[in-house]
Amino acid sequence: MFGSIFLSYLPYGMVTAFTPGPNNIISLHAVSQNGWRRGKDVLLGIAVGFLCVMVLCALFCYELARFVPAAVGVLKYVGAAYILWLAFHVARSKPETQTQSGFSFWRGFWLEFVNIKIILYAITIYTGYVLPHAPALPSLLLHALGITAIGVAGTLTWAALGSAFHRFLQTYYRPFNYTMAAILVYCAITLALE
């Protein structure tokens, strides 16, 4: 049963996980600026935060469904504001300093709790694909792991792109940072206008 349900939402999950979003932009930027070793903290924070959000959405999906319009109305503006804050810091950052450009485990972790894209991703998968076929809590928690694996795969792919282009990005960091910041601003605007 898990396999057939997983395959039914896999295309949606892949598109959502591999398109630009806060996780992917931040992971690409963190690894391009700090390398894998120093960028791993934010990547781990994103992964752990992602799993926590998936589990919370699974545990409270029935109740959340009643409150989705109100929660989305508030969370999308909080999320948009946080994404704008990230965009500002990405635009201002410089390559390889003694610090990690402000990217830490906790920043990656807390990003997930205001990332309305992944919250809606979870709610859509749970209510549209999982609950109609397997409404038991153990099934929801198992799918939380599957959904997290898809999301983390997208984040790591974007981080690998940051690593592969590290030298280029060190040389042309200003245009790259401005481009990444602009994408984050776009994410924030589209989030606020949804």
PDB file of C-alpha atoms in Angstrom:
ATOM      1  CA  MET A   1       0.000   0.000   0.000  1.00  0.00           C
ATOM      2  CA  PHE A   2       2.786   2.483   0.901  1.00  0.00           C
ATOM      3  CA  GLY A   3       4.480   1.984  -2.474  1.00  0.00           C
ATOM      4  CA  SER A   4       1.406   2.657  -4.598  1.00  0.00           C
ATOM      5  CA  ILE A   5       0.449   5.754  -2.591  1.00  0.00           C
ATOM      6  CA  PHE A   6       4.057   7.004  -2.675  1.00  0.00           C
ATOM      7  CA  LEU A   7       4.217   6.578  -6.455  1.00  0.00           C
ATOM      8  CA  SER A   8       0.930   8.444  -6.866  1.00  0.00           C
ATOM      9  CA  TYR A   9       2.282  11.619  -5.222  1.00  0.00           C
ATOM     10  CA  LEU A  10       5.906  11.240  -6.352  1.00  0.00           C
ATOM     11  CA  PRO A  11       5.575  13.484  -9.458  1.00  0.00           C
ATOM     12  CA  TYR A  12       4.021  16.292  -7.403  1.00  0.00           C
ATOM     13  CA  GLY A  13       6.639  15.802  -4.694  1.00  0.00           C
ATOM     14  CA  MET A  14       9.512  15.905  -7.184  1.00  0.00           C
ATOM     15  CA  VAL A  15       8.293  19.064  -8.877  1.00  0.00           C
ATOM     16  CA  THR A  16       7.791  20.763  -5.534  1.00  0.00           C
ATOM     17  CA  ALA A  17      11.131  19.582  -4.122  1.00  0.00           C
ATOM     18  CA  PHE A  18      13.274  20.501  -7.127  1.00  0.00           C
ATOM     19  CA  THR A  19      11.803  23.889  -8.039  1.00  0.00           C
ATOM     20  CA  PRO A  20      13.246  27.066  -6.521  1.00  0.00           C
ATOM     21  CA  GLY A  21      12.109  27.730  -3.012  1.00  0.00           C
ATOM     22  CA  PRO A  22      13.634  28.991   0.213  1.00  0.00           C
ATOM     23  CA  ASN A  23      15.278  25.653   1.122  1.00  0.00           C
ATOM     24  CA  ASN A  24      16.881  25.211  -2.253  1.00  0.00           C
ATOM     25  CA  ILE A  25      18.102  28.778  -2.615  1.00  0.00           C
ATOM     26  CA  ILE A  26      19.542  28.851   0.913  1.00  0.00           C
ATOM     27  CA  SER A  27      21.244  25.457   0.499  1.00  0.00           C
ATOM     28  CA  LEU A  28      22.760  26.449  -2.840  1.00  0.00           C
ATOM     29  CA  HIS A  29      23.982  29.726  -1.383  1.00  0.00           C
ATOM     30  CA  ALA A  30      25.316  28.237   1.849  1.00  0.00           C
ATOM     31  CA  VAL A  31      27.368  25.547   0.105  1.00  0.00           C
ATOM     32  CA  SER A  32      28.600  27.886  -2.631  1.00  0.00           C
ATOM     33  CA  GLN A  33      29.793  30.371  -0.004  1.00  0.00           C
ATOM     34  CA  ASN A  34      31.034  27.977   2.667  1.00  0.00           C
ATOM     35  CA  GLY A  35      31.655  24.614   0.991  1.00  0.00           C
ATOM     36  CA  TRP A  36      30.105  21.317   2.095  1.00  0.00           C
ATOM     37  CA  ARG A  37      31.950  21.059   5.385  1.00  0.00           C
ATOM     38  CA  ARG A  38      30.946  24.486   6.670  1.00  0.00           C
ATOM     39  CA  GLY A  39      27.562  24.474   4.912  1.00  0.00           C
ATOM     40  CA  LYS A  40      26.467  21.153   6.400  1.00  0.00           C
ATOM     41  CA  ASP A  41      24.968  22.783   9.495  1.00  0.00           C
ATOM     42  CA  VAL A  42      22.292  24.659   7.566  1.00  0.00           C
ATOM     43  CA  LEU A  43      21.628  21.565   5.421  1.00  0.00           C
ATOM     44  CA  LEU A  44      21.173  19.430   8.522  1.00  0.00           C
ATOM     45  CA  GLY A  45      18.925  22.092  10.055  1.00  0.00           C
ATOM     46  CA  ILE A  46      16.793  22.139   6.910  1.00  0.00           C
ATOM     47  CA  ALA A  47      16.519  18.328   6.896  1.00  0.00           C
ATOM     48  CA  VAL A  48      15.628  18.032  10.589  1.00  0.00           C
ATOM     49  CA  GLY A  49      13.209  20.950  10.414  1.00  0.00           C
ATOM     50  CA  PHE A  50      11.622  19.492   7.285  1.00  0.00           C
ATOM     51  CA  LEU A  51      11.049  16.152   9.026  1.00  0.00           C
ATOM     52  CA  CYS A  52       9.604  17.869  12.106  1.00  0.00           C
ATOM     53  CA  VAL A  53       7.172  19.866   9.971  1.00  0.00           C
ATOM     54  CA  MET A  54       6.149  16.739   8.037  1.00  0.00           C
ATOM     55  CA  VAL A  55       5.501  14.838  11.271  1.00  0.00           C
ATOM     56  CA  LEU A  56       3.575  17.740  12.803  1.00  0.00           C
ATOM     57  CA  CYS A  57       1.457  18.057   9.688  1.00  0.00           C
ATOM     58  CA  ALA A  58       0.809  14.314   9.750  1.00  0.00           C
ATOM     59  CA  LEU A  59      -0.137  14.328  13.445  1.00  0.00           C
ATOM     60  CA  PHE A  60      -2.486  17.278  13.166  1.00  0.00           C
ATOM     61  CA  CYS A  61      -3.722  16.958   9.589  1.00  0.00           C
ATOM     62  CA  TYR A  62      -7.357  16.358  10.505  1.00  0.00           C
ATOM     63  CA  GLU A  63      -7.473  19.352  12.817  1.00  0.00           C
ATOM     64  CA  LEU A  64      -5.352  21.455  10.514  1.00  0.00           C
ATOM     65  CA  ALA A  65      -7.760  20.886   7.646  1.00  0.00           C
ATOM     66  CA  ARG A  66     -10.386  22.842   9.571  1.00  0.00           C
ATOM     67  CA  PHE A  67      -8.044  25.728  10.185  1.00  0.00           C
ATOM     68  CA  VAL A  68      -6.047  25.819   6.929  1.00  0.00           C
ATOM     69  CA  PRO A  69      -7.518  29.051   5.565  1.00  0.00           C
ATOM     70  CA  ALA A  70      -6.828  30.930   8.803  1.00  0.00           C
ATOM     71  CA  ALA A  71      -3.371  29.386   9.283  1.00  0.00           C
ATOM     72  CA  VAL A  72      -2.340  30.014   5.692  1.00  0.00           C
ATOM     73  CA  GLY A  73      -3.556  33.589   5.944  1.00  0.00           C
ATOM     74  CA  VAL A  74      -1.201  34.256   8.847  1.00  0.00           C
ATOM     75  CA  LEU A  75       1.676  31.909   8.048  1.00  0.00           C
ATOM     76  CA  LYS A  76       2.091  33.024   4.476  1.00  0.00           C
ATOM     77  CA  TYR A  77       2.833  36.613   5.572  1.00  0.00           C
ATOM     78  CA  VAL A  78       5.165  35.482   8.345  1.00  0.00           C
ATOM     79  CA  GLY A  79       6.890  33.196   5.854  1.00  0.00           C
ATOM     80  CA  ALA A  80       7.096  35.938   3.224  1.00  0.00           C
ATOM     81  CA  ALA A  81       8.645  38.335   5.752  1.00  0.00           C
ATOM     82  CA  TYR A  82      11.241  35.754   6.792  1.00  0.00           C
ATOM     83  CA  ILE A  83      12.082  34.987   3.165  1.00  0.00           C
ATOM     84  CA  LEU A  84      12.577  38.728   2.532  1.00  0.00           C
ATOM     85  CA  TRP A  85      14.878  38.862   5.556  1.00  0.00           C
ATOM     86  CA  LEU A  86      16.865  35.947   4.076  1.00  0.00           C
ATOM     87  CA  ALA A  87      16.988  37.704   0.692  1.00  0.00           C
ATOM     88  CA  PHE A  88      18.451  40.815   2.337  1.00  0.00           C
ATOM     89  CA  HIS A  89      21.166  38.764   4.034  1.00  0.00           C
ATOM     90  CA  VAL A  90      21.966  36.782   0.888  1.00  0.00           C
ATOM     91  CA  ALA A  91      22.341  40.003  -1.107  1.00  0.00           C
ATOM     92  CA  ARG A  92      24.701  41.482   1.499  1.00  0.00           C
ATOM     93  CA  SER A  93      26.855  38.394   2.087  1.00  0.00           C
ATOM     94  CA  LYS A  94      30.446  38.066   0.879  1.00  0.00           C
ATOM     95  CA  PRO A  95      32.429  34.951  -0.001  1.00  0.00           C
ATOM     96  CA  GLU A  96      34.366  32.922   2.547  1.00  0.00           C
ATOM     97  CA  THR A  97      34.664  34.868   5.724  1.00  0.00           C
ATOM     98  CA  GLN A  98      35.534  33.540   9.146  1.00  0.00           C
ATOM     99  CA  THR A  99      31.841  33.179   9.897  1.00  0.00           C
ATOM    100  CA  GLN A 100      29.378  31.009   8.052  1.00  0.00           C
ATOM    101  CA  SER A 101      27.514  33.940   6.496  1.00  0.00           C
ATOM    102  CA  GLY A 102      24.866  33.593   9.195  1.00  0.00           C
ATOM    103  CA  PHE A 103      23.825  30.128   8.044  1.00  0.00           C
ATOM    104  CA  SER A 104      23.464  27.771  10.968  1.00  0.00           C
ATOM    105  CA  PHE A 105      21.586  24.648  11.968  1.00  0.00           C
ATOM    106  CA  TRP A 106      18.934  26.722  13.738  1.00  0.00           C
ATOM    107  CA  ARG A 107      18.375  29.084  10.828  1.00  0.00           C
ATOM    108  CA  GLY A 108      17.863  26.097   8.539  1.00  0.00           C
ATOM    109  CA  PHE A 109      15.635  24.432  11.139  1.00  0.00           C
ATOM    110  CA  TRP A 110      13.390  27.447  11.798  1.00  0.00           C
ATOM    111  CA  LEU A 111      13.123  28.231   8.087  1.00  0.00           C
ATOM    112  CA  GLU A 112      10.990  25.109   7.750  1.00  0.00           C
ATOM    113  CA  PHE A 113       8.401  26.325  10.255  1.00  0.00           C
ATOM    114  CA  VAL A 114       7.689  29.468   8.230  1.00  0.00           C
ATOM    115  CA  ASN A 115       8.109  27.823   4.829  1.00  0.00           C
ATOM    116  CA  ILE A 116       4.497  27.733   3.716  1.00  0.00           C
ATOM    117  CA  LYS A 117       5.552  25.900   0.536  1.00  0.00           C
ATOM    118  CA  ILE A 118       6.433  22.744   2.470  1.00  0.00           C
ATOM    119  CA  ILE A 119       3.479  23.075   4.827  1.00  0.00           C
ATOM    120  CA  LEU A 120       1.097  23.218   1.872  1.00  0.00           C
ATOM    121  CA  TYR A 121       3.129  20.437   0.232  1.00  0.00           C
ATOM    122  CA  ALA A 122       2.515  18.203   3.256  1.00  0.00           C
ATOM    123  CA  ILE A 123      -1.151  19.076   3.626  1.00  0.00           C
ATOM    124  CA  THR A 124      -1.759  18.484  -0.081  1.00  0.00           C
ATOM    125  CA  ILE A 125      -0.096  15.073  -0.034  1.00  0.00           C
ATOM    126  CA  TYR A 126      -1.717  13.941   3.219  1.00  0.00           C
ATOM    127  CA  THR A 127      -5.234  15.062   2.356  1.00  0.00           C
ATOM    128  CA  GLY A 128      -5.150  14.357  -1.383  1.00  0.00           C
ATOM    129  CA  TYR A 129      -3.143  11.151  -1.570  1.00  0.00           C
ATOM    130  CA  VAL A 130      -2.577   9.447   1.791  1.00  0.00           C
ATOM    131  CA  LEU A 131      -5.684   9.912   3.942  1.00  0.00           C
ATOM    132  CA  PRO A 132      -8.197   8.713   1.324  1.00  0.00           C
ATOM    133  CA  HIS A 133      -6.345   5.383   1.058  1.00  0.00           C
ATOM    134  CA  ALA A 134      -4.545   4.911   4.391  1.00  0.00           C
ATOM    135  CA  PRO A 135      -5.998   7.068   7.175  1.00  0.00           C
ATOM    136  CA  ALA A 136      -4.054   5.408  10.017  1.00  0.00           C
ATOM    137  CA  LEU A 137      -1.493   7.444  11.952  1.00  0.00           C
ATOM    138  CA  PRO A 138       1.369   4.940  11.373  1.00  0.00           C
ATOM    139  CA  SER A 139       0.790   5.269   7.625  1.00  0.00           C
ATOM    140  CA  LEU A 140       0.875   9.063   7.856  1.00  0.00           C
ATOM    141  CA  LEU A 141       4.135   8.938   9.815  1.00  0.00           C
ATOM    142  CA  LEU A 142       5.673   6.546   7.294  1.00  0.00           C
ATOM    143  CA  HIS A 143       4.713   8.927   4.502  1.00  0.00           C
ATOM    144  CA  ALA A 144       6.259  11.785   6.492  1.00  0.00           C
ATOM    145  CA  LEU A 145       9.579   9.965   6.078  1.00  0.00           C
ATOM    146  CA  GLY A 146       8.979   9.482   2.343  1.00  0.00           C
ATOM    147  CA  ILE A 147       7.993  13.108   1.827  1.00  0.00           C
ATOM    148  CA  THR A 148      11.068  14.234   3.781  1.00  0.00           C
ATOM    149  CA  ALA A 149      13.325  12.054   1.621  1.00  0.00           C
ATOM    150  CA  ILE A 150      11.970  13.724  -1.528  1.00  0.00           C
ATOM    151  CA  GLY A 151      12.396  17.217  -0.052  1.00  0.00           C
ATOM    152  CA  VAL A 152      15.918  16.582   1.218  1.00  0.00           C
ATOM    153  CA  ALA A 153      16.896  15.154  -2.190  1.00  0.00           C
ATOM    154  CA  GLY A 154      15.880  18.453  -3.788  1.00  0.00           C
ATOM    155  CA  THR A 155      17.791  20.480  -1.195  1.00  0.00           C
ATOM    156  CA  LEU A 156      20.943  18.386  -1.583  1.00  0.00           C
ATOM    157  CA  THR A 157      20.750  18.676  -5.369  1.00  0.00           C
ATOM    158  CA  TRP A 158      20.693  22.459  -5.141  1.00  0.00           C
ATOM    159  CA  ALA A 159      23.547  22.353  -2.603  1.00  0.00           C
ATOM    160  CA  ALA A 160      25.582  20.188  -5.013  1.00  0.00           C
ATOM    161  CA  LEU A 161      25.081  22.807  -7.714  1.00  0.00           C
ATOM    162  CA  GLY A 162      26.470  25.389  -5.286  1.00  0.00           C
ATOM    163  CA  SER A 163      29.483  23.162  -4.637  1.00  0.00           C
ATOM    164  CA  ALA A 164      30.115  22.429  -8.325  1.00  0.00           C
ATOM    165  CA  PHE A 165      30.180  26.111  -9.216  1.00  0.00           C
ATOM    166  CA  HIS A 166      32.072  27.231  -6.097  1.00  0.00           C
ATOM    167  CA  ARG A 167      35.057  28.827  -7.879  1.00  0.00           C
ATOM    168  CA  PHE A 168      32.839  30.621 -10.403  1.00  0.00           C
ATOM    169  CA  LEU A 169      30.559  31.831  -7.635  1.00  0.00           C
ATOM    170  CA  GLN A 170      33.515  33.090  -5.589  1.00  0.00           C
ATOM    171  CA  THR A 171      34.567  35.276  -8.509  1.00  0.00           C
ATOM    172  CA  TYR A 172      31.095  36.522  -9.443  1.00  0.00           C
ATOM    173  CA  TYR A 173      29.508  36.511  -6.015  1.00  0.00           C
ATOM    174  CA  ARG A 174      27.781  39.911  -6.316  1.00  0.00           C
ATOM    175  CA  PRO A 175      25.664  39.128  -9.401  1.00  0.00           C
ATOM    176  CA  PHE A 176      25.007  35.642  -8.074  1.00  0.00           C
ATOM    177  CA  ASN A 177      23.944  36.921  -4.640  1.00  0.00           C
ATOM    178  CA  TYR A 178      21.696  39.549  -6.199  1.00  0.00           C
ATOM    179  CA  THR A 179      20.131  36.923  -8.453  1.00  0.00           C
ATOM    180  CA  MET A 180      19.525  34.553  -5.523  1.00  0.00           C
ATOM    181  CA  ALA A 181      18.119  37.410  -3.443  1.00  0.00           C
ATOM    182  CA  ALA A 182      15.815  38.368  -6.329  1.00  0.00           C
ATOM    183  CA  ILE A 183      14.551  34.775  -6.529  1.00  0.00           C
ATOM    184  CA  LEU A 184      13.871  34.828  -2.782  1.00  0.00           C
ATOM    185  CA  VAL A 185      12.031  38.144  -3.143  1.00  0.00           C
ATOM    186  CA  TYR A 186       9.991  36.581  -5.947  1.00  0.00           C
ATOM    187  CA  CYS A 187       9.203  33.597  -3.658  1.00  0.00           C
ATOM    188  CA  ALA A 188       8.106  36.004  -0.911  1.00  0.00           C
ATOM    189  CA  ILE A 189       5.913  38.065  -3.251  1.00  0.00           C
ATOM    190  CA  THR A 190       4.217  35.062  -4.811  1.00  0.00           C
ATOM    191  CA  LEU A 191       3.709  33.570  -1.357  1.00  0.00           C
ATOM    192  CA  ALA A 192       2.100  36.773  -0.053  1.00  0.00           C
ATOM    193  CA  LEU A 193      -0.131  37.116  -3.125  1.00  0.00           C
ATOM    194  CA  GLU A 194      -1.426  33.510  -3.178  1.00  0.00           C
TER     195      GLU A 194
END
